[in-house]
CSV table of C-alpha atoms in Angstrom, one decimal:
chain,number,residue,atom,x,y,z
A,1,MET,CA,-18.9,41.3,-4.6
A,2,ASP,CA,-19.7,37.8,-3.2
A,3,SER,CA,-17.5,34.9,-3.9
A,4,GLN,CA,-19.9,33.4,-6.5
A,5,ALA,CA,-19.8,36.6,-8.5
A,6,ILE,CA,-16.0,36.5,-8.4
A,7,ALA,CA,-16.0,33.0,-9.8
A,8,THR,CA,-18.4,33.8,-12.7
A,9,GLN,CA,-17.0,37.2,-13.7
A,10,PRO,CA,-14.4,37.1,-16.4
A,11,THR,CA,-11.3,37.9,-14.5
A,12,PRO,CA,-8.9,40.7,-15.7
A,13,GLY,CA,-6.1,38.1,-15.9
A,14,HIS,CA,-7.8,36.3,-18.7
A,15,GLU,CA,-7.8,39.3,-21.0
A,16,GLU,CA,-4.0,39.7,-20.7
A,17,HIS,CA,-3.2,36.3,-22.1
A,18,GLN,CA,-4.7,33.7,-24.3
A,19,ALA,CA,-7.1,31.3,-22.8
A,20,HIS,CA,-5.4,28.3,-21.2
A,21,PRO,CA,-6.4,24.7,-21.9
A,22,PRO,CA,-9.2,23.4,-19.7
A,23,HIS,CA,-7.0,20.9,-17.9
A,24,LEU,CA,-4.6,23.6,-16.8
A,25,ARG,CA,-5.9,25.6,-13.9
A,26,HIS,CA,-5.6,29.4,-14.2
A,27,HIS,CA,-3.3,29.8,-11.2
A,28,PHE,CA,-0.6,27.4,-12.5
A,29,ALA,CA,1.9,28.6,-15.0
A,30,THR,CA,2.6,25.2,-16.6
A,31,VAL,CA,1.2,21.7,-16.6
A,32,GLU,CA,4.4,20.6,-15.0
A,33,GLN,CA,3.9,23.0,-12.1
A,34,GLN,CA,0.3,21.8,-11.7
A,35,ARG,CA,1.5,18.2,-11.7
A,36,GLU,CA,4.1,18.8,-9.1
A,37,THR,CA,1.6,20.6,-6.8
A,38,ALA,CA,-0.9,17.7,-7.1
A,39,SER,CA,1.8,15.1,-6.5
A,40,PHE,CA,3.0,17.0,-3.4
A,41,GLY,CA,-0.6,17.0,-2.0
A,42,MET,CA,-1.0,13.3,-2.8
A,43,TRP,CA,2.2,12.5,-0.9
A,44,LEU,CA,1.0,14.5,2.1
A,45,PHE,CA,-2.2,12.5,2.1
A,46,LEU,CA,-0.2,9.2,1.9
A,47,LEU,CA,2.0,10.3,4.9
A,48,THR,CA,-1.2,10.6,7.0
A,49,GLU,CA,-2.1,7.1,5.8
A,50,ILE,CA,1.4,5.8,6.8
A,51,MET,CA,0.8,7.2,10.3
A,52,PHE,CA,-2.7,5.6,10.4
A,53,PHE,CA,-1.4,2.1,9.5
A,54,GLY,CA,1.7,2.7,11.6
A,55,GLY,CA,-0.5,2.9,14.7
A,56,LEU,CA,-1.9,-0.5,13.9
A,57,PHE,CA,1.5,-2.0,13.2
A,58,THR,CA,2.8,-0.6,16.5
A,59,ALA,CA,-0.1,-2.1,18.4
A,60,TYR,CA,0.6,-5.4,16.7
A,61,LEU,CA,4.3,-5.3,17.6
A,62,ILE,CA,3.6,-4.5,21.3
A,63,TYR,CA,0.9,-7.1,21.7
A,64,ARG,CA,2.9,-9.7,19.9
A,65,ASN,CA,5.7,-9.3,22.5
A,66,TRP,CA,3.1,-9.3,25.3
A,67,TYR,CA,1.1,-12.5,24.3
A,68,TYR,CA,3.8,-14.2,22.2
A,69,PRO,CA,2.5,-17.8,22.4
A,70,ALA,CA,-1.0,-16.7,21.5
A,71,PHE,CA,0.3,-14.8,18.5
A,72,VAL,CA,2.3,-17.7,17.4
A,73,ALA,CA,-0.6,-20.1,17.7
A,74,GLY,CA,-2.9,-17.6,16.0
A,75,SER,CA,-0.6,-17.0,13.0
A,76,HIS,CA,-0.3,-20.8,12.5
A,77,GLN,CA,-4.0,-20.8,11.6
A,78,LEU,CA,-3.4,-18.7,8.5
A,79,SER,CA,-2.7,-20.3,5.1
A,80,ILE,CA,0.8,-19.4,3.8
A,81,PHE,CA,-0.3,-20.5,0.4
A,82,LEU,CA,-3.2,-18.1,0.2
A,83,GLY,CA,-1.1,-15.3,1.7
A,84,THR,CA,1.7,-15.8,-0.8
A,85,LEU,CA,-0.8,-16.0,-3.7
A,86,ASN,CA,-2.5,-12.8,-2.6
A,87,THR,CA,0.9,-11.1,-2.3
A,88,ALA,CA,1.7,-12.1,-5.9
A,89,VAL,CA,-1.7,-10.9,-7.1
A,90,LEU,CA,-1.2,-7.6,-5.5
A,91,ILE,CA,2.3,-7.1,-6.9
A,92,CYS,CA,0.9,-8.0,-10.3
A,93,SER,CA,-1.8,-5.3,-9.9
A,94,SER,CA,0.9,-2.8,-8.9
A,95,PHE,CA,2.7,-3.7,-12.1
A,96,THR,CA,-0.4,-3.3,-14.2
A,97,MET,CA,-1.1,0.1,-12.5
A,98,ALA,CA,2.5,1.3,-13.2
A,99,MET,CA,2.0,0.3,-16.8
A,100,GLY,CA,-1.3,2.1,-16.9
A,101,VAL,CA,0.5,5.3,-15.7
A,102,HIS,CA,3.1,4.7,-18.4
A,103,ALA,CA,0.3,4.3,-21.1
A,104,ALA,CA,-1.2,7.6,-19.9
A,105,GLU,CA,2.2,9.3,-20.2
A,106,LEU,CA,2.5,8.1,-23.8
A,107,ARG,CA,-1.2,9.2,-24.3
A,108,LYS,CA,-2.3,5.8,-25.5
A,109,ARG,CA,-6.0,5.6,-24.6
A,110,LYS,CA,-6.8,2.0,-25.3
A,111,GLU,CA,-3.6,0.7,-23.6
A,112,LEU,CA,-4.5,2.8,-20.5
A,113,VAL,CA,-8.0,1.4,-20.4
A,114,GLY,CA,-6.6,-2.1,-20.8
A,115,TRP,CA,-4.1,-1.8,-17.9
A,116,LEU,CA,-6.7,-0.2,-15.7
A,117,LEU,CA,-9.1,-3.0,-16.3
A,118,ALA,CA,-6.4,-5.5,-15.5
A,119,THR,CA,-5.8,-3.7,-12.3
A,120,ILE,CA,-9.5,-3.8,-11.4
A,121,PHE,CA,-9.5,-7.5,-12.2
A,122,LEU,CA,-6.5,-8.3,-10.0
A,123,GLY,CA,-7.8,-6.1,-7.2
A,124,CYS,CA,-11.0,-8.1,-7.3
A,125,VAL,CA,-9.1,-11.4,-7.2
A,126,PHE,CA,-7.2,-10.2,-4.1
A,127,LEU,CA,-10.5,-9.3,-2.4
A,128,GLY,CA,-12.0,-12.7,-3.4
A,129,ILE,CA,-9.1,-14.6,-1.9
A,130,LYS,CA,-9.3,-12.4,1.2
A,131,ALA,CA,-13.1,-13.1,1.5
A,132,ASP,CA,-12.4,-16.9,1.3
A,133,GLU,CA,-9.9,-16.6,4.1
A,134,TYR,CA,-12.4,-14.6,6.2
A,135,HIS,CA,-15.0,-17.2,5.5
A,136,GLU,CA,-12.6,-20.0,6.7
A,137,LYS,CA,-12.0,-18.0,9.9
A,138,TRP,CA,-15.7,-17.8,10.5
A,139,GLU,CA,-16.1,-21.6,10.0
A,140,LYS,CA,-13.3,-22.3,12.4
A,141,HIS,CA,-14.8,-19.9,15.1
A,142,HIS,CA,-11.8,-17.6,15.0
A,143,VAL,CA,-13.7,-14.3,14.7
A,144,PRO,CA,-13.4,-12.5,18.1
A,145,GLY,CA,-16.6,-10.9,19.4
A,146,LEU,CA,-18.8,-12.6,16.9
A,147,ASN,CA,-17.9,-16.3,16.6
A,148,PHE,CA,-15.0,-17.3,18.7
A,149,SER,CA,-14.0,-20.5,20.4
A,150,VAL,CA,-10.6,-21.3,22.1
A,151,GLN,CA,-11.1,-25.0,21.3
A,152,ASP,CA,-8.5,-25.1,18.5
A,153,PHE,CA,-5.9,-23.6,20.9
A,154,THR,CA,-6.6,-25.5,24.1
A,155,HIS,CA,-7.1,-28.8,22.3
A,156,PRO,CA,-5.2,-28.6,19.0
A,157,SER,CA,-6.6,-30.8,16.3
A,158,VAL,CA,-4.7,-33.7,14.7
A,159,LYS,CA,-3.8,-31.4,11.8
A,160,TYR,CA,-1.8,-29.2,14.1
A,161,LYS,CA,-0.5,-31.9,16.4
A,162,GLU,CA,3.1,-30.5,16.6
A,163,GLU,CA,1.4,-27.5,18.3
A,164,PRO,CA,1.6,-27.5,22.1
A,165,PRO,CA,-1.9,-26.8,23.6
A,166,LEU,CA,-2.1,-23.4,25.2
A,167,PRO,CA,-3.3,-22.8,28.8
A,168,LEU,CA,-6.8,-21.3,28.8
A,169,ASP,CA,-5.8,-17.8,29.7
A,170,MET,CA,-3.2,-17.6,26.9
A,171,ALA,CA,-5.6,-19.3,24.5
A,172,GLU,CA,-8.1,-16.5,25.2
A,173,LYS,CA,-5.4,-14.0,24.1
A,174,THR,CA,-5.5,-15.4,20.6
A,175,GLN,CA,-8.5,-13.1,20.3
A,176,VAL,CA,-6.1,-10.2,20.5
A,177,TYR,CA,-4.2,-11.6,17.5
A,178,PHE,CA,-7.3,-12.2,15.5
A,179,SER,CA,-8.7,-8.8,16.4
A,180,LEU,CA,-5.6,-7.2,15.0
A,181,TYR,CA,-5.6,-9.5,12.1
A,182,PHE,CA,-9.1,-8.4,11.1
A,183,ALA,CA,-8.5,-4.8,11.9
A,184,MET,CA,-5.3,-4.6,9.8
A,185,THR,CA,-6.4,-6.8,6.9
A,186,GLY,CA,-9.9,-5.3,7.0
A,187,MET,CA,-8.6,-1.8,6.9
A,188,HIS,CA,-6.3,-2.8,4.0
A,189,ALA,CA,-9.3,-4.5,2.2
A,190,LEU,CA,-11.3,-1.3,2.7
A,191,HIS,CA,-8.6,0.6,1.0
A,192,MET,CA,-8.7,-1.9,-1.8
A,193,ILE,CA,-12.5,-1.6,-2.2
A,194,ILE,CA,-12.2,2.2,-2.3
A,195,GLY,CA,-9.4,1.8,-4.9
A,196,VAL,CA,-11.3,-0.5,-7.1
A,197,SER,CA,-14.4,1.8,-6.9
A,198,ILE,CA,-12.3,4.8,-8.0
A,199,LEU,CA,-10.7,2.7,-10.7
A,200,LEU,CA,-14.2,2.0,-12.2
A,201,ILE,CA,-14.8,5.7,-12.5
A,202,LEU,CA,-11.2,6.2,-14.0
A,203,VAL,CA,-11.8,3.5,-16.6
A,204,VAL,CA,-15.0,5.2,-17.8
A,205,ARG,CA,-13.3,8.6,-18.0
A,206,ALA,CA,-10.2,7.1,-19.5
A,207,TRP,CA,-12.3,5.5,-22.3
A,208,ALA,CA,-13.7,9.0,-23.0
A,209,GLY,CA,-10.1,10.2,-23.4
A,210,ALA,CA,-9.9,12.3,-20.2
A,211,TYR,CA,-6.3,11.4,-19.4
A,212,THR,CA,-4.9,11.0,-22.9
A,213,THR,CA,-5.9,14.4,-24.3
A,214,GLY,CA,-5.5,16.6,-21.2
A,215,HIS,CA,-3.2,15.9,-18.3
A,216,MET,CA,-2.8,12.6,-16.5
A,217,THR,CA,-2.2,13.8,-13.0
A,218,THR,CA,-5.3,12.0,-11.7
A,219,ILE,CA,-4.0,8.6,-13.1
A,220,GLU,CA,-0.6,9.3,-11.7
A,221,ASN,CA,-1.9,10.2,-8.2
A,222,PHE,CA,-4.2,7.2,-8.2
A,223,GLY,CA,-1.2,5.1,-9.0
A,224,LEU,CA,0.5,6.5,-5.9
A,225,TYR,CA,-2.5,5.4,-3.8
A,226,TRP,CA,-2.6,2.0,-5.3
A,227,HIS,CA,1.1,1.4,-4.8
A,228,PHE,CA,0.8,2.6,-1.2
A,229,VAL,CA,-1.9,0.0,-0.5
A,230,ASP,CA,0.5,-2.6,-2.0
A,231,ILE,CA,3.3,-1.5,0.4
A,232,VAL,CA,0.9,-1.9,3.4
A,233,TRP,CA,0.3,-5.5,2.3
A,234,ILE,CA,4.0,-6.1,1.8
A,235,PHE,CA,4.4,-5.5,5.5
A,236,LEU,CA,1.2,-7.2,6.6
A,237,PHE,CA,2.0,-10.4,4.9
A,238,PRO,CA,5.3,-11.3,6.7
A,239,LEU,CA,4.0,-9.9,10.1
A,240,LEU,CA,0.8,-11.8,10.1
A,241,TYR,CA,1.5,-15.0,8.1
A,242,LEU,CA,5.2,-15.7,8.2
A,243,ILE,CA,7.4,-14.7,11.1
A,244,SER,CA,6.1,-17.2,13.7
A,245,ARG,CA,6.2,-20.3,11.6
A,246,HIS,CA,8.9,-21.9,13.7
A,247,GLN,CA,8.1,-21.3,17.3
B,1,MET,CA,8.5,33.3,-27.4
B,2,SER,CA,5.9,34.7,-25.1
B,3,GLU,CA,4.9,32.8,-21.9
B,4,HIS,CA,1.6,31.4,-23.2
B,5,LYS,CA,3.4,30.0,-26.3
B,6,VAL,CA,5.8,28.2,-23.9
B,7,ASN,CA,2.7,26.8,-22.1
B,8,GLU,CA,1.1,25.6,-25.3
B,9,VAL,CA,4.3,23.7,-26.2
B,10,LEU,CA,4.4,22.1,-22.8
B,11,ASP,CA,0.7,21.1,-23.0
B,12,THR,CA,1.1,19.2,-26.3
B,13,GLU,CA,4.0,17.3,-24.9
B,14,PRO,CA,3.6,14.3,-22.6
B,15,THR,CA,3.2,15.5,-19.0
B,16,HIS,CA,6.7,14.4,-18.2
B,17,HIS,CA,9.9,15.3,-20.0
B,18,SER,CA,11.0,12.3,-21.9
B,19,GLU,CA,14.0,11.5,-19.7
B,20,HIS,CA,11.6,11.2,-16.7
B,21,ILE,CA,9.4,8.6,-18.3
B,22,VAL,CA,10.0,5.2,-16.7
B,23,GLY,CA,9.9,2.5,-19.3
B,24,PRO,CA,8.2,-0.9,-19.3
B,25,LYS,CA,11.7,-2.5,-19.0
B,26,VAL,CA,12.3,-0.9,-15.6
B,27,TYR,CA,8.8,-1.8,-14.4
B,28,GLY,CA,9.4,-5.4,-15.6
B,29,VAL,CA,12.7,-5.7,-13.8
B,30,ILE,CA,11.2,-4.3,-10.5
B,31,PHE,CA,8.1,-6.5,-10.9
B,32,GLY,CA,10.4,-9.6,-11.2
B,33,ALA,CA,12.5,-8.5,-8.2
B,34,LEU,CA,9.3,-8.0,-6.1
B,35,LEU,CA,8.1,-11.5,-7.0
B,36,PHE,CA,11.6,-12.9,-6.3
B,37,PHE,CA,11.7,-11.3,-2.8
B,38,THR,CA,8.2,-12.6,-2.1
B,39,GLY,CA,9.4,-16.1,-2.8
B,40,LEU,CA,12.6,-15.5,-0.8
B,41,THR,CA,10.7,-14.2,2.3
B,42,VAL,CA,8.4,-17.3,2.2
B,43,ALA,CA,11.3,-19.6,1.8
B,44,ALA,CA,13.2,-17.8,4.7
B,45,SER,CA,10.2,-18.3,7.0
B,46,TYR,CA,10.6,-22.1,6.7
B,47,VAL,CA,14.3,-21.8,7.9
B,48,GLU,CA,14.8,-21.9,11.7
B,49,MET,CA,16.6,-18.6,12.5
B,50,TYR,CA,15.0,-17.9,16.0
B,51,VAL,CA,14.7,-14.2,16.5
B,52,PHE,CA,16.2,-13.5,13.1
B,53,ASN,CA,13.2,-14.9,11.3
B,54,ALA,CA,11.4,-11.6,12.1
B,55,VAL,CA,14.4,-9.5,11.3
B,56,VAL,CA,14.9,-11.2,7.9
B,57,ALA,CA,11.2,-10.9,7.0
B,58,LEU,CA,11.1,-7.2,7.9
B,59,ALA,CA,14.3,-6.5,6.1
B,60,ILE,CA,13.0,-8.1,2.9
B,61,ALA,CA,9.7,-6.2,3.3
B,62,CYS,CA,11.7,-3.0,3.6
B,63,ILE,CA,13.6,-3.8,0.4
B,64,LYS,CA,10.4,-4.5,-1.4
B,65,ALA,CA,8.8,-1.3,-0.1
B,66,VAL,CA,11.8,0.8,-1.2
B,67,LEU,CA,11.7,-0.7,-4.7
B,68,VAL,CA,8.0,0.1,-5.0
B,69,ILE,CA,8.5,3.7,-3.7
B,70,LEU,CA,11.6,4.4,-5.9
B,71,PHE,CA,10.4,3.0,-9.1
B,72,PHE,CA,6.6,2.3,-9.2
B,73,MET,CA,6.0,5.5,-7.4
B,74,HIS,CA,8.6,7.4,-9.4
B,75,VAL,CA,10.3,8.9,-6.3
B,76,LYS,CA,13.7,8.2,-7.9
B,77,TYR,CA,12.8,10.5,-10.8
B,78,SER,CA,10.9,13.1,-8.8
B,79,SER,CA,11.7,16.6,-7.7
B,80,ARG,CA,13.7,17.3,-4.5
B,81,LEU,CA,10.5,18.5,-2.9
B,82,THR,CA,8.8,15.1,-3.4
B,83,LYS,CA,11.9,13.3,-2.2
B,84,LEU,CA,12.2,15.4,0.9
B,85,THR,CA,8.5,15.0,1.6
B,86,VAL,CA,8.7,11.2,1.4
B,87,ALA,CA,11.9,11.0,3.4
B,88,ALA,CA,10.6,13.4,6.1
B,89,GLY,CA,7.4,11.3,6.4
B,90,PHE,CA,9.2,8.0,6.8
B,91,PHE,CA,11.7,9.6,9.2
B,92,THR,CA,8.9,10.9,11.4
B,93,PHE,CA,7.2,7.5,11.3
B,94,ILE,CA,10.4,5.7,12.4
B,95,VAL,CA,10.9,8.2,15.2
B,96,LEU,CA,7.4,7.6,16.5
B,97,ILE,CA,7.7,3.8,16.4
B,98,THR,CA,11.2,3.8,17.9
B,99,MET,CA,10.1,6.2,20.8
B,100,SER,CA,7.0,4.0,21.5
B,101,MET,CA,9.1,0.8,21.5
B,102,THR,CA,11.8,2.4,23.6
B,103,ASP,CA,9.3,3.5,26.2
B,104,TYR,CA,7.6,0.1,26.1
B,105,ILE,CA,10.8,-2.0,26.7
B,106,SER,CA,12.2,0.3,29.3
B,107,ARG,CA,9.2,0.7,31.6
B,108,ALA,CA,10.1,-2.4,33.6
B,109,TRP,CA,13.9,-2.1,33.1
B,110,GLY,CA,15.7,-4.3,35.5
B,111,LEU,CA,12.6,-5.7,37.1
B,112,TRP,CA,12.4,-9.0,35.1
């Protein structure tokens, strides 16, 4: 018997007990066991994500020690206001997502849809502010490889007059800072875009009642993903924006 | 009660047992704490602390991350398997970072 035939044949197991609800897979005894298994798998995925972002963070720490003055000068070009605002927006979106999971636990369909929509909205606000910051980098010629000039660092403008001008070779190294800035925030933004895309699908399915009549493991595991992306930003924000304000 | 009857009862209940449901009150408190720590880390970055600026910023970030993991991600209320998985993951991650950094700072030991 080929595998397809196995899948379509009624299995002997089904005759022994009553049919299980569609949201409970045959090989799980209870919804709770199914939930635990899915949650375990989701955490394993998130651990690979931690290793992935961890590599970027390690690169950042080592290069920051290596080209310290360049990293200080580079980070001074970021807007603390926009960074703080975006952190607050992302924390709000984590809160709305947590409330969404709570609504699904209580099987409240409209509340769930509302919280998910709020999360989508806040995610888009975050991406919009990020896009504005990227645009500013482009205008200031701070995009390594595409549009870069050391002018701001060898001859600091009046606006940054407390800043000592960097020698040319160190000023060139600000490209390392901005490369890592774009790699880390870009990879984070990509995770946000993927998250918002999945949320759009979840909202449609939640409206149809998929998570308030069956099980809500999908919502719960997506919540884990969304909070993980929030945690990545919680570390990116101080490392990229804050820690060099004084030197 | 036969096994499938037990399953049916479980399926009509919310997915979690009631004592595992984290209420809006907890989420609200954690949300407020996260915003507070965000403000604190920004304020701390304006205070001259030399090398400790980075230490303080990372310490606050770690506190925020732990709050998110324990409460928003429900790890505090999860099974031992989940707790062990998360702890093992972070432990491995810290080992990797520490080993890389140890190697990096000791390559030119005594040559500076």
